[in-house]
Coordinates of N, CA and C in Angstrom, one line a residue:
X1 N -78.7 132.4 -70.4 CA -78.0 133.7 -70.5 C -76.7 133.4 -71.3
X2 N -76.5 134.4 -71.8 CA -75.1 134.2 -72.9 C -74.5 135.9 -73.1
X3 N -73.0 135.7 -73.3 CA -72.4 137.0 -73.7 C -72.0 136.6 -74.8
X4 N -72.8 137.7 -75.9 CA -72.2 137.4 -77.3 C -70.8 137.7 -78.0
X5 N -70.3 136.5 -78.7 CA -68.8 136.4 -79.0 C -69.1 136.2 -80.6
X6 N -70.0 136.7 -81.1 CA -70.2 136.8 -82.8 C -71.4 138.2 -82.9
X7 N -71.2 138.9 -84.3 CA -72.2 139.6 -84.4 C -73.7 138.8 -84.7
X8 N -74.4 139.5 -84.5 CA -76.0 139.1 -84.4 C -76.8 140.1 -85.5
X9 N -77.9 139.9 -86.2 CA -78.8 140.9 -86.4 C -79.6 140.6 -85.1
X10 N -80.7 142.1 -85.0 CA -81.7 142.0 -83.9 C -82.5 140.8 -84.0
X11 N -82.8 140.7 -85.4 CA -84.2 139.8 -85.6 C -83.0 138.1 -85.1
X12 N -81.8 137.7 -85.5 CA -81.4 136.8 -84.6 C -81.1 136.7 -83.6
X13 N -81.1 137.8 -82.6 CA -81.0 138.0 -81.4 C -82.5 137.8 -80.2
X14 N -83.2 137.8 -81.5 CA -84.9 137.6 -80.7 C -84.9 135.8 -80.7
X15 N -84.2 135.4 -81.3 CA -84.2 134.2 -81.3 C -83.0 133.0 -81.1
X16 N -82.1 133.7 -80.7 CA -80.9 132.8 -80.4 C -81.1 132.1 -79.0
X17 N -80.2 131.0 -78.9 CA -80.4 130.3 -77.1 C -81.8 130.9 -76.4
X18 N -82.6 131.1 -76.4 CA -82.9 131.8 -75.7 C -84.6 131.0 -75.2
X19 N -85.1 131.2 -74.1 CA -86.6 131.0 -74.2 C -87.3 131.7 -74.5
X20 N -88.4 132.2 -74.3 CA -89.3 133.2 -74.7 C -89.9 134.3 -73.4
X21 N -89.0 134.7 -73.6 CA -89.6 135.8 -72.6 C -90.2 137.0 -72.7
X22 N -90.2 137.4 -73.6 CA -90.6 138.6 -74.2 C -91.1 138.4 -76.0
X23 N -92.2 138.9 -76.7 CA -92.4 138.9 -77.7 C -91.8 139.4 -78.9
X24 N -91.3 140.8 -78.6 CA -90.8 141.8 -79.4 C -89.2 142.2 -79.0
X25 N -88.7 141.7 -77.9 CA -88.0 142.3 -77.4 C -86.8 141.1 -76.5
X26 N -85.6 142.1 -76.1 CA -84.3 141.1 -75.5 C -84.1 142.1 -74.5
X27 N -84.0 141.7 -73.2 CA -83.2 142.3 -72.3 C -82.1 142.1 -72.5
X28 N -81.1 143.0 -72.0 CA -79.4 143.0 -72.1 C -78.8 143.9 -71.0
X29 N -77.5 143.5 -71.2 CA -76.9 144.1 -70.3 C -75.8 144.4 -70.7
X30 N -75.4 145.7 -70.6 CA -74.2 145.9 -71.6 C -73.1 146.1 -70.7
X31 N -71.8 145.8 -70.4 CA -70.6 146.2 -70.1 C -70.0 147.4 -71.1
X32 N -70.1 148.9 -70.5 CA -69.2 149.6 -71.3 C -67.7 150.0 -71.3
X33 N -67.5 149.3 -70.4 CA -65.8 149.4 -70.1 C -65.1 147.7 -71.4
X34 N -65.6 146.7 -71.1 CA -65.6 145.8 -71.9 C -66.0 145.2 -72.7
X35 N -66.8 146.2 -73.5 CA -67.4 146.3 -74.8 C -68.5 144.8 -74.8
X36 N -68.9 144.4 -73.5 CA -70.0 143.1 -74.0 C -71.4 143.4 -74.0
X37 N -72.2 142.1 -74.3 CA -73.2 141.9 -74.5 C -74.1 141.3 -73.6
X38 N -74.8 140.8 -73.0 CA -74.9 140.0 -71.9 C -76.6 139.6 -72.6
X39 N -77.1 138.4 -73.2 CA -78.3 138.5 -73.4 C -79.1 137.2 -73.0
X40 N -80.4 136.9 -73.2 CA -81.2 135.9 -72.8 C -81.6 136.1 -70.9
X41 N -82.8 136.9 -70.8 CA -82.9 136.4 -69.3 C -84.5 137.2 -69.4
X42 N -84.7 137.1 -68.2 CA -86.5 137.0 -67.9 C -85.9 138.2 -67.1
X43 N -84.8 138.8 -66.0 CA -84.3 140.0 -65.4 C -83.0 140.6 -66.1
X44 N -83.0 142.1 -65.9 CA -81.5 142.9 -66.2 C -81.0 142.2 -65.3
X45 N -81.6 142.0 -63.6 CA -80.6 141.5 -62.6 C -80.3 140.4 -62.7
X46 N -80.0 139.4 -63.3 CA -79.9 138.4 -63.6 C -78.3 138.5 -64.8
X47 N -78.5 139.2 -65.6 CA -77.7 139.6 -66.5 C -76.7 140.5 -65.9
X48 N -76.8 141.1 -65.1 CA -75.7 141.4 -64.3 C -75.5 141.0 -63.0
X49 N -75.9 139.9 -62.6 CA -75.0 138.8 -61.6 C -74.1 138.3 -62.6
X50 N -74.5 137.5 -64.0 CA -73.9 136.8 -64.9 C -72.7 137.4 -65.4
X51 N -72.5 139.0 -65.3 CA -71.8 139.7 -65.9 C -70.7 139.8 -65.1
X52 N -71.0 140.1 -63.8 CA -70.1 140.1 -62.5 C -69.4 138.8 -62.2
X53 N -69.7 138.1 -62.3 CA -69.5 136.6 -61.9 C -68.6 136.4 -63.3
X54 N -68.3 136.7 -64.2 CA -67.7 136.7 -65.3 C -66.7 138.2 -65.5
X55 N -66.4 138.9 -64.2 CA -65.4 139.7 -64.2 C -65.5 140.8 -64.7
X56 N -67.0 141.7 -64.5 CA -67.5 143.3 -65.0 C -67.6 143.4 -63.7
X57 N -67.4 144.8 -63.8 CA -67.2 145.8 -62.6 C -68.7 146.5 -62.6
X58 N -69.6 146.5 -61.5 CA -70.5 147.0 -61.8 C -71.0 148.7 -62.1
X59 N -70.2 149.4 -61.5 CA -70.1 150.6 -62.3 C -70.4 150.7 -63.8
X60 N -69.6 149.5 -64.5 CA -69.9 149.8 -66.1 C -71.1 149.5 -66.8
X61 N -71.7 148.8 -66.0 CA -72.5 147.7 -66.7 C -74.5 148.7 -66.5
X62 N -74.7 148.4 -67.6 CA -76.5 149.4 -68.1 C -77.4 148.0 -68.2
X63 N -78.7 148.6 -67.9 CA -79.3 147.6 -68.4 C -80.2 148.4 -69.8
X64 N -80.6 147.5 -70.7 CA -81.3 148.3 -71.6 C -82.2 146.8 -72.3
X65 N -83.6 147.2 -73.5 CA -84.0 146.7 -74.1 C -83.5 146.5 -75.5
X66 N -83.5 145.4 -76.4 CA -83.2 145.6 -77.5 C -84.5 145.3 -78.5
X67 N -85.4 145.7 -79.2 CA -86.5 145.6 -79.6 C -85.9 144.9 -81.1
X68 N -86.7 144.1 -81.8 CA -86.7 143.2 -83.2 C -86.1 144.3 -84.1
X69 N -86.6 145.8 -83.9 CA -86.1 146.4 -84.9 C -84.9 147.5 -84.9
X70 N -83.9 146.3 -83.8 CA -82.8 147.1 -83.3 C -83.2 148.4 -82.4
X71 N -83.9 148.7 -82.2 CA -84.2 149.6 -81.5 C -83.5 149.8 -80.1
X72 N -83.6 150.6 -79.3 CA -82.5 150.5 -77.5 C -83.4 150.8 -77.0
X73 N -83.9 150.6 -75.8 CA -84.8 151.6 -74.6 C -84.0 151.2 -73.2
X74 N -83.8 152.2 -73.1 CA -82.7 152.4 -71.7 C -83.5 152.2 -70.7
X75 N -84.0 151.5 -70.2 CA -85.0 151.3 -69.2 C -84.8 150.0 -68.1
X76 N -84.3 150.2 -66.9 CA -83.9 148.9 -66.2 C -83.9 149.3 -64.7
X77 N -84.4 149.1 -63.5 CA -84.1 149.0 -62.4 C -82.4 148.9 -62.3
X78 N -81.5 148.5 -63.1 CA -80.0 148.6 -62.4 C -79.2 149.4 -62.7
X79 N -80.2 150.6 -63.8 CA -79.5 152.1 -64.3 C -79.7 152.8 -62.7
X80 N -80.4 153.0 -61.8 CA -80.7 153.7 -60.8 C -79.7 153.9 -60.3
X81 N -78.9 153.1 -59.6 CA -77.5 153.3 -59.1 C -76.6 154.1 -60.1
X82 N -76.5 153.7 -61.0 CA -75.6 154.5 -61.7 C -75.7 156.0 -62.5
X83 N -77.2 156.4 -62.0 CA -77.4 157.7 -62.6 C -77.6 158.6 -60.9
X84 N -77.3 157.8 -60.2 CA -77.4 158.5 -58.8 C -75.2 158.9 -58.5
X85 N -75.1 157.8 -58.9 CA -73.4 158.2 -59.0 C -73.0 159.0 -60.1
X86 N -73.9 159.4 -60.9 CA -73.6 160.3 -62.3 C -74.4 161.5 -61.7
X87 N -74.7 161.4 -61.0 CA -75.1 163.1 -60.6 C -76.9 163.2 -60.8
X88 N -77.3 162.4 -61.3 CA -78.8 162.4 -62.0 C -79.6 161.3 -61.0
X89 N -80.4 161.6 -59.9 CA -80.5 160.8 -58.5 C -82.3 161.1 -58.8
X90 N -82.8 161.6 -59.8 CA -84.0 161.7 -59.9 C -84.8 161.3 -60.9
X91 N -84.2 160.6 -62.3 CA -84.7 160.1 -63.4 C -84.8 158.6 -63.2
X92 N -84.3 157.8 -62.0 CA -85.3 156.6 -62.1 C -84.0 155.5 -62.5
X93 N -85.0 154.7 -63.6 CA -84.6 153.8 -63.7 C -83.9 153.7 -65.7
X94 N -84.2 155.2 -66.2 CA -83.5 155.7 -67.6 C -82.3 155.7 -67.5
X95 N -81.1 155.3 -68.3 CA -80.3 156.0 -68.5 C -79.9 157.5 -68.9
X96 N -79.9 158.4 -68.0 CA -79.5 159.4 -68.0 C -78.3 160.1 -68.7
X97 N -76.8 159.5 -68.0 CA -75.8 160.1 -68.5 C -76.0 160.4 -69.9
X98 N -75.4 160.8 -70.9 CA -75.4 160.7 -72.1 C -74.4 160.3 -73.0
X99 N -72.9 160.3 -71.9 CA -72.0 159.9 -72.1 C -72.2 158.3 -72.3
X100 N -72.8 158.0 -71.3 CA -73.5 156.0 -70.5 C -74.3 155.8 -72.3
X101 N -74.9 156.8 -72.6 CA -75.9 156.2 -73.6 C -75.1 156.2 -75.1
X102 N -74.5 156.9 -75.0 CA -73.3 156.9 -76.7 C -71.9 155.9 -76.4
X103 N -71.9 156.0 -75.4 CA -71.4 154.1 -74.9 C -72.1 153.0 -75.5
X104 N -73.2 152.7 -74.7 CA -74.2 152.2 -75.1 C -73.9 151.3 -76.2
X105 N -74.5 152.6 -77.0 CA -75.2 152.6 -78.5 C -73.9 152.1 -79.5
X106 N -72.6 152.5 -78.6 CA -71.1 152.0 -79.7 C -70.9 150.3 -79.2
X107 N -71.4 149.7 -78.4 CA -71.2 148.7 -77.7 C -72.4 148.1 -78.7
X108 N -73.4 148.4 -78.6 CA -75.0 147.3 -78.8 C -74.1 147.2 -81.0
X109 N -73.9 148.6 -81.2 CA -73.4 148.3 -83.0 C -72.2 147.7 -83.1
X110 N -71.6 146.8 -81.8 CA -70.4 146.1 -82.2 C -70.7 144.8 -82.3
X111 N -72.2 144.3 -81.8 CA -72.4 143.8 -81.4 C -73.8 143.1 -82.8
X112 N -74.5 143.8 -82.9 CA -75.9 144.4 -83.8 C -75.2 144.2 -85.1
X113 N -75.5 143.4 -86.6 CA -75.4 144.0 -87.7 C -76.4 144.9 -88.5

């Protein structure tokens, strides 16, 4: 697990530190209060213990996929909590807010070339 401290393209992101956990794809974890990256893990939960333990507040923190062709899929067991505190207690495990997802998306391109 690593929090990125240089930009990446996706297609180096499928292949940095990392083992092989997925073919096409990176789980992450994004801090939107402090703009990071959280990447390499077989769980989101995993990526946000590592996040917390490194001083994110869990409120901020999404889980999402990042696919080879930069792509996002908001999709994680540790969005649930936070779309139940955002008002949206029935969509699961999507990122709901929309505010949470244009967060997101300004965090993954600071990150993404």
């Amino acid at each position: 697990m690593l929090i990125l401290d240089k930009k990446v393209t996706a297609n180096e992101l499928m292949h940095i530190e990392r083992e092989t956990f997925f073919d096409d794809m990176v789980k992450a974890v994004v801090d939107i209060e402090k703009e990071l990256l959280a990447v390499n893990a077989e769980l989101h939960a995993d990526l946000e213990t590592f996040l917390l333990d490194n001083g994110s507040s869990q409120m901020n923190l999404y889980g999402i996929n990042i696919y080879e062709d930069g792509e996002i899929e908001y999709d994680s067991l540790i969005n649930a909590p936070r779309n139940r505190e955002a008002g949206f207690p029935r969509v699961g495990r999507t990122v709901a807010d929309p505010k949470a997802r244009k967060r997101i998306e300004e965090v993954v391109k600071k990150w993404l070339i």
